Amino acid sequence: MSDHPTVGVEEEFLLVDPQRGEPVARNTAVADHAAARGVRLQLELTSCQIETTTAVMSNSSELRAELTRLRRIATEGAEANGARLLAVALPPTVPHEFPVTNTPRYCMIADQFGMLAHEQGICGCHVHVAVPSRDAAIRASNWMRPRLHLLLALTANSAIYRNADTGYASFRSMLWTRWPSSGPPPHFDSAADYDAALNVMRNAGAVLDDGMIYWDVRPSANFPTVEVRVADIPATVAETVLLATLIRAGVMTALEADCEETPQLADHALRASYWRSARDGLCGKAMDLVQTQAAAPARVLLADLAERIRPALEDLGDYDMARDELARIVGEGNGAMRQRRAWQRRGEVADVIAEMATATVAGF
């Protein structure tokens, strides 16, 4: 039996009208269709979203097969109910607001947080990596904290929103900051320190429960894992596999790293680095928060990250795959780059939707 930590992935998708491209409120019907085929899809906050959740995976090949299977079933469920499944982090074209899914918890969130809940349709990707304890999850969180923005640049997939180029590769991350518990977490000294912070947020009413801690890395509220939530939903299965592999190896590295590799950065440095990665994505610059505190090409910093975690990647048998996939995505483009290429042809959102629908099922 492998001693490597297991991994699991949650992918959130948008359901849109096949002709107009507008989000459609059909998540319950799509989930029912999948359930009839033995797959449980999760309902998200707005009824134009659906989420897939993998089983606990032991290697990247299994993960790739499982993600492909789940995307295929979700795609079939969408098509059977007159919708199209899109792996996009924001809807390219939208109505004024989205109906909230009619469950007691989501209705409470809508009542407490108002238009923040109604203006959603925001789709991310969450990666869980098994850890031996909650204190280990905090150690991993602290190590990942100055590197999270690089994963955001890698997966950026929300450039086109409301029939316009937003000027950002990941506009999702800009909208997401409106929630009081979003963004990079503070640096915590222990799990007890983390719990004390959560208690303050609950007392303030900024969260209704632990599931509303939306920080980009956190100890999972439900599983013995550290959960990394920074990414836009990647455009393709291959990109999700790369993301999960980098995070898994990053957690392995974090649990062996020296404390000097987890600098306690100021909030303004993290906010600035997030903004730059959200704006430029993979094809621009990002901040090196660990070494130089200066901007450098995002692709270079991602390659540097892969080299830093290379021992863990090699231990997993994934170094060659991660290196080659990163080079391929840099060359072919991630979701934001695909969206912009499609948009620039005619300035028509239909081209963006067609391009992203193709990417969603690429490799099937």
Coordinates of C-alpha atoms in Angstrom, one line a residue:
M1 CA 0.0 0.0 0.0
S2 CA 1.3 3.5 -0.9
D3 CA 2.4 5.9 1.8
H4 CA 1.6 8.8 -0.4
P5 CA -1.3 11.0 0.6
T6 CA -4.5 10.4 -1.2
V7 CA -6.3 13.2 -3.2
G8 CA -9.8 14.1 -4.1
V9 CA -11.2 16.8 -6.4
E10 CA -14.5 18.8 -6.6
E11 CA -15.3 20.6 -9.9
E12 CA -18.0 23.1 -10.2
F13 CA -19.7 23.7 -13.6
L14 CA -22.2 26.1 -15.2
L15 CA -25.4 25.0 -16.9
V16 CA -26.3 27.3 -19.9
D17 CA -28.9 27.5 -22.6
P18 CA -27.3 25.8 -25.7
Q19 CA -28.5 28.6 -28.1
R20 CA -28.3 31.9 -26.0
G21 CA -25.6 30.9 -23.6
E22 CA -27.4 32.3 -20.6
P23 CA -27.3 30.3 -17.3
V24 CA -30.3 28.0 -16.8
A25 CA -31.8 26.8 -13.5
R26 CA -31.7 23.1 -14.1
N27 CA -29.2 21.7 -11.6
T28 CA -31.9 19.5 -9.8
A29 CA -32.9 17.8 -13.1
V30 CA -29.3 17.2 -14.1
A31 CA -28.5 15.8 -10.7
D32 CA -31.5 13.4 -11.0
H33 CA -30.3 12.3 -14.4
A34 CA -26.9 11.5 -13.0
A35 CA -28.4 9.7 -9.9
A36 CA -30.2 7.3 -12.2
R37 CA -26.7 6.3 -13.5
G38 CA -25.3 5.9 -10.0
V39 CA -23.5 9.2 -9.8
R40 CA -24.3 11.8 -7.1
L41 CA -23.8 15.4 -8.3
Q42 CA -23.9 18.2 -5.7
L43 CA -26.2 21.1 -5.9
E44 CA -24.5 24.5 -5.6
L45 CA -25.7 27.9 -4.2
T46 CA -27.3 28.9 -7.5
S47 CA -29.5 26.6 -9.5
C48 CA -27.5 27.0 -12.7
Q49 CA -24.5 25.2 -11.1
I50 CA -23.6 21.6 -10.5
E51 CA -20.6 20.0 -8.8
T52 CA -18.8 16.7 -9.3
T53 CA -16.8 15.0 -6.5
T54 CA -14.3 12.3 -7.1
A55 CA -13.7 9.3 -4.9
V56 CA -10.5 9.2 -2.9
M57 CA -7.8 8.7 -5.5
S58 CA -4.3 7.2 -5.1
N59 CA -2.6 8.3 -8.3
S60 CA -2.9 10.8 -11.2
S61 CA -4.0 8.2 -13.7
E62 CA -6.9 7.1 -11.6
L63 CA -7.8 10.8 -11.0
R64 CA -7.8 11.5 -14.8
A65 CA -10.1 8.6 -15.5
E66 CA -12.5 9.6 -12.7
L67 CA -12.6 13.3 -13.6
T68 CA -13.3 12.3 -17.3
R69 CA -16.1 9.9 -16.2
L70 CA -17.8 12.5 -14.0
R71 CA -17.6 15.3 -16.7
R72 CA -19.1 12.9 -19.2
I73 CA -22.0 12.0 -17.0
A74 CA -22.6 15.6 -16.1
T75 CA -22.5 16.6 -19.8
E76 CA -25.0 13.9 -20.7
G77 CA -27.3 15.0 -17.9
A78 CA -27.1 18.6 -19.1
E79 CA -27.9 17.6 -22.7
A80 CA -30.8 15.4 -21.6
N81 CA -32.3 18.5 -19.9
G82 CA -31.8 21.0 -22.7
A83 CA -28.7 22.5 -21.2
R84 CA -24.9 22.7 -22.0
L85 CA -22.2 22.0 -19.4
L86 CA -19.4 24.6 -19.3
A87 CA -16.2 24.4 -17.4
V88 CA -16.0 28.2 -16.9
A89 CA -15.5 30.1 -13.7
L90 CA -18.0 32.9 -14.6
P91 CA -20.8 32.8 -17.1
P92 CA -19.8 34.7 -20.4
T93 CA -23.3 36.1 -20.6
V94 CA -25.8 36.4 -17.7
P95 CA -29.2 37.5 -16.6
H96 CA -29.4 40.1 -13.9
E97 CA -29.2 37.6 -11.1
F98 CA -29.4 33.8 -10.4
P99 CA -32.1 31.9 -8.6
V100 CA -30.8 30.4 -5.3
T101 CA -31.1 26.6 -5.0
N102 CA -34.1 25.9 -2.8
T103 CA -32.5 24.2 0.2
P104 CA -32.7 25.4 3.8
R105 CA -29.0 26.2 4.1
Y106 CA -28.8 28.1 0.8
C107 CA -31.9 30.0 1.6
M108 CA -30.4 31.1 4.9
I109 CA -27.2 32.2 3.1
A110 CA -29.3 34.2 0.6
D111 CA -31.2 35.9 3.5
Q112 CA -28.0 36.7 5.4
F113 CA -25.8 37.8 2.5
G114 CA -28.3 39.4 0.1
M115 CA -27.1 40.2 -3.4
L116 CA -23.7 38.4 -2.8
A117 CA -25.6 35.2 -2.9
H118 CA -27.8 36.1 -5.9
E119 CA -25.0 37.3 -8.1
Q120 CA -23.1 34.1 -8.2
G121 CA -22.7 31.4 -10.9
I122 CA -19.0 31.3 -9.7
C123 CA -17.3 28.0 -10.4
G124 CA -14.1 26.9 -8.8
C125 CA -12.1 23.7 -8.3
H126 CA -11.3 22.3 -4.8
V127 CA -8.5 19.9 -4.2
H128 CA -8.3 17.8 -1.0
V129 CA -5.1 16.1 0.1
A130 CA -5.0 13.8 3.1
V131 CA -3.0 15.0 6.1
P132 CA -2.3 13.2 9.4
S133 CA -3.8 15.9 11.6
R134 CA -5.4 19.4 11.7
D135 CA -2.1 20.9 12.8
A136 CA -0.5 19.3 9.7
A137 CA -3.2 20.9 7.6
I138 CA -2.2 24.3 9.2
R139 CA 1.5 23.7 8.4
A140 CA 0.5 22.9 4.8
S141 CA -1.7 26.0 4.6
N142 CA 1.1 28.3 5.8
W143 CA 3.5 26.8 3.2
M144 CA 1.0 27.1 0.4
R145 CA -0.1 30.6 1.3
P146 CA 2.6 32.6 -0.6
R147 CA 2.3 30.3 -3.6
L148 CA -1.5 30.2 -4.0
H149 CA -1.5 33.0 -6.5
L150 CA 0.6 31.0 -8.9
L151 CA -2.1 28.3 -9.0
L152 CA -4.6 31.0 -9.7
A153 CA -2.6 32.2 -12.7
L154 CA -2.3 28.6 -13.9
T155 CA -6.1 28.0 -13.8
A156 CA -7.4 31.4 -14.7
N157 CA -10.6 30.8 -16.7
S158 CA -13.0 33.8 -16.3
A159 CA -11.8 36.5 -18.7
I160 CA -15.2 37.1 -20.5
Y161 CA -18.2 38.0 -18.3
R162 CA -21.5 39.8 -19.1
N163 CA -20.6 40.0 -22.8
A164 CA -17.4 41.8 -22.3
D165 CA -13.6 41.2 -21.8
T166 CA -13.2 42.0 -18.1
G167 CA -9.5 43.0 -18.4
Y168 CA -8.7 40.1 -16.0
A169 CA -7.7 36.5 -16.7
S170 CA -9.6 35.5 -13.5
F171 CA -12.4 37.9 -12.8
R172 CA -14.0 35.2 -10.6
S173 CA -11.3 35.8 -8.0
M174 CA -12.1 39.5 -8.0
L175 CA -15.8 38.9 -7.4
W176 CA -15.1 36.2 -4.9
T177 CA -13.2 38.7 -2.6
R178 CA -16.6 40.3 -1.7
W179 CA -17.3 37.4 0.7
P180 CA -16.0 38.1 4.2
S181 CA -14.2 34.8 4.5
S182 CA -12.6 34.6 1.1
G183 CA -9.1 35.0 -0.2
P184 CA -5.8 33.8 1.3
P185 CA -6.1 32.9 5.0
P186 CA -4.0 34.4 7.7
H187 CA -0.9 32.7 8.9
F188 CA -1.9 30.5 11.8
D189 CA 0.4 29.1 14.6
S190 CA -1.8 26.0 15.2
A191 CA -5.2 24.4 14.7
A192 CA -6.3 26.1 18.0
D193 CA -5.3 29.5 16.5
Y194 CA -7.3 28.7 13.4
D195 CA -10.3 27.7 15.5
A196 CA -10.2 30.9 17.5
A197 CA -10.3 32.9 14.3
L198 CA -13.3 30.9 13.1
N199 CA -15.1 31.6 16.4
V200 CA -14.7 35.3 15.8
M201 CA -16.1 35.1 12.3
R202 CA -19.1 33.0 13.5
N203 CA -19.8 35.5 16.3
A204 CA -19.7 38.4 13.8
G205 CA -22.2 36.6 11.6
A206 CA -19.6 36.6 8.7
V207 CA -20.2 32.9 8.3
L208 CA -23.1 30.7 9.2
D209 CA -21.1 27.5 9.6
D210 CA -17.6 26.1 9.0
G211 CA -18.6 25.3 5.4
M212 CA -18.7 29.0 4.7
I213 CA -15.0 29.4 5.5
Y214 CA -14.1 30.2 1.9
W215 CA -10.3 30.8 2.4
D216 CA -8.2 29.6 -0.5
V217 CA -6.6 26.9 1.7
R218 CA -8.1 25.5 4.9
P219 CA -8.4 22.4 7.0
S220 CA -11.5 20.7 5.6
A221 CA -14.6 20.9 7.8
N222 CA -15.6 17.4 6.8
F223 CA -12.6 15.3 5.9
P224 CA -9.1 14.6 7.3
T225 CA -7.6 16.8 4.5
V226 CA -6.2 20.2 3.7
E227 CA -8.4 21.8 1.0
V228 CA -7.0 24.2 -1.6
R229 CA -9.8 26.3 -3.1
V230 CA -7.9 29.0 -5.0
A231 CA -8.5 27.8 -8.6
D232 CA -10.9 28.8 -11.2
I233 CA -12.5 25.6 -12.6
P234 CA -9.9 24.5 -15.1
A235 CA -11.0 24.4 -18.7
T236 CA -10.0 20.7 -19.3
V237 CA -9.5 17.5 -17.3
A238 CA -5.8 17.6 -18.1
E239 CA -5.5 21.0 -16.4
T240 CA -7.4 19.8 -13.3
V241 CA -5.1 16.8 -13.0
L242 CA -2.0 19.0 -13.2
L243 CA -3.5 21.3 -10.6
A244 CA -4.2 18.5 -8.2
T245 CA -0.8 16.9 -8.8
L246 CA 1.0 20.2 -8.0
I247 CA -1.1 20.7 -4.9
R248 CA -0.5 17.1 -3.7
A249 CA 3.2 17.4 -4.1
G250 CA 3.1 20.8 -2.5
V251 CA 1.5 19.4 0.6
M252 CA 4.0 16.6 0.8
T253 CA 6.8 19.2 0.5
A254 CA 5.2 21.5 3.1
L255 CA 5.2 18.8 5.7
E256 CA 8.9 18.2 5.3
A257 CA 9.9 21.9 4.8
D258 CA 11.9 24.1 7.1
C259 CA 10.0 27.0 8.7
E260 CA 11.9 29.6 6.7
E261 CA 10.0 28.5 3.7
T262 CA 6.8 29.7 5.2
P263 CA 7.2 33.5 5.4
Q264 CA 4.6 35.3 7.4
L265 CA 3.7 37.8 4.6
A266 CA 1.8 41.0 5.1
D267 CA -1.8 41.1 3.9
H268 CA -1.0 43.8 1.4
A269 CA 1.7 41.7 -0.3
L270 CA -0.7 38.8 -0.7
R271 CA -3.5 41.1 -2.0
A272 CA -1.1 42.7 -4.5
S273 CA 0.1 39.3 -5.7
Y274 CA -3.4 38.0 -6.1
W275 CA -4.4 41.0 -8.1
R276 CA -1.5 40.6 -10.4
S277 CA -2.2 36.9 -11.0
A278 CA -5.9 37.6 -11.5
R279 CA -5.1 40.3 -14.0
D280 CA -2.3 38.6 -16.0
G281 CA -3.0 34.9 -15.6
L282 CA -0.6 32.5 -17.2
C283 CA 0.5 34.7 -20.1
G284 CA 1.8 37.7 -17.9
K285 CA 3.7 38.3 -14.7
A286 CA 3.2 37.1 -11.2
M287 CA 4.9 37.9 -7.9
D288 CA 7.8 35.9 -6.4
L289 CA 6.8 36.1 -2.7
V290 CA 9.2 33.5 -1.4
Q291 CA 12.5 34.8 -2.8
T292 CA 12.8 38.1 -4.6
Q293 CA 9.5 40.0 -3.8
A294 CA 9.6 41.0 -7.4
A295 CA 7.5 40.3 -10.5
A296 CA 8.5 37.6 -13.0
P297 CA 6.8 35.7 -15.8
A298 CA 4.1 33.5 -14.3
R299 CA 5.3 30.5 -16.4
V300 CA 8.8 30.9 -15.0
L301 CA 7.6 31.0 -11.4
L302 CA 5.4 28.0 -12.0
A303 CA 8.3 26.1 -13.5
D304 CA 10.3 27.1 -10.4
L305 CA 7.6 25.8 -8.1
A306 CA 7.6 22.5 -10.0
E307 CA 11.4 22.2 -9.4
R308 CA 11.0 23.1 -5.7
I309 CA 8.5 20.2 -5.3
R310 CA 10.3 17.9 -7.7
P311 CA 11.4 15.4 -5.1
A312 CA 7.7 14.9 -4.1
L313 CA 6.6 14.8 -7.8
E314 CA 9.3 12.2 -8.5
D315 CA 8.2 10.2 -5.5
L316 CA 4.7 10.2 -6.9
G317 CA 5.9 9.2 -10.4
D318 CA 4.4 12.5 -11.8
Y319 CA 7.4 14.8 -12.4
D320 CA 7.6 14.1 -16.2
M321 CA 3.8 14.5 -16.6
A322 CA 3.7 17.7 -14.6
R323 CA 6.6 19.2 -16.5
D324 CA 5.2 18.3 -19.9
E325 CA 1.6 19.3 -19.0
L326 CA 2.8 22.7 -17.7
A327 CA 4.8 23.3 -20.9
R328 CA 1.8 22.2 -23.0
I329 CA -0.6 24.5 -21.2
V330 CA 1.8 27.5 -21.5
G331 CA 2.0 26.8 -25.2
E332 CA -1.7 26.0 -26.0
G333 CA -3.2 28.4 -23.4
N334 CA -5.4 27.9 -20.3
G335 CA -9.1 28.7 -20.1
A336 CA -8.7 32.5 -20.0
M337 CA -6.5 32.4 -23.1
R338 CA -8.9 30.2 -24.9
Q339 CA -11.8 32.6 -24.0
R340 CA -9.9 35.6 -25.3
R341 CA -8.9 34.0 -28.5
A342 CA -12.5 33.1 -29.2
W343 CA -13.7 36.5 -28.2
Q344 CA -11.2 38.4 -30.4
R345 CA -12.3 36.6 -33.5
R346 CA -15.7 38.5 -33.8
G347 CA -16.5 39.9 -30.3
E348 CA -19.3 37.3 -30.1
V349 CA -20.0 35.5 -26.8
A350 CA -21.4 32.5 -28.8
D351 CA -17.8 31.8 -30.0
V352 CA -16.6 31.8 -26.4
I353 CA -19.3 29.4 -25.3
A354 CA -18.6 27.0 -28.2
E355 CA -14.9 27.1 -27.5
M356 CA -15.4 26.4 -23.8
A357 CA -17.9 23.7 -24.4
T358 CA -15.3 21.9 -26.6
A359 CA -12.6 22.3 -23.9
T360 CA -15.0 21.0 -21.2
V361 CA -15.1 17.6 -22.9
A362 CA -11.6 17.5 -24.4
G363 CA -10.0 14.1 -24.1
F364 CA -13.3 12.2 -23.8

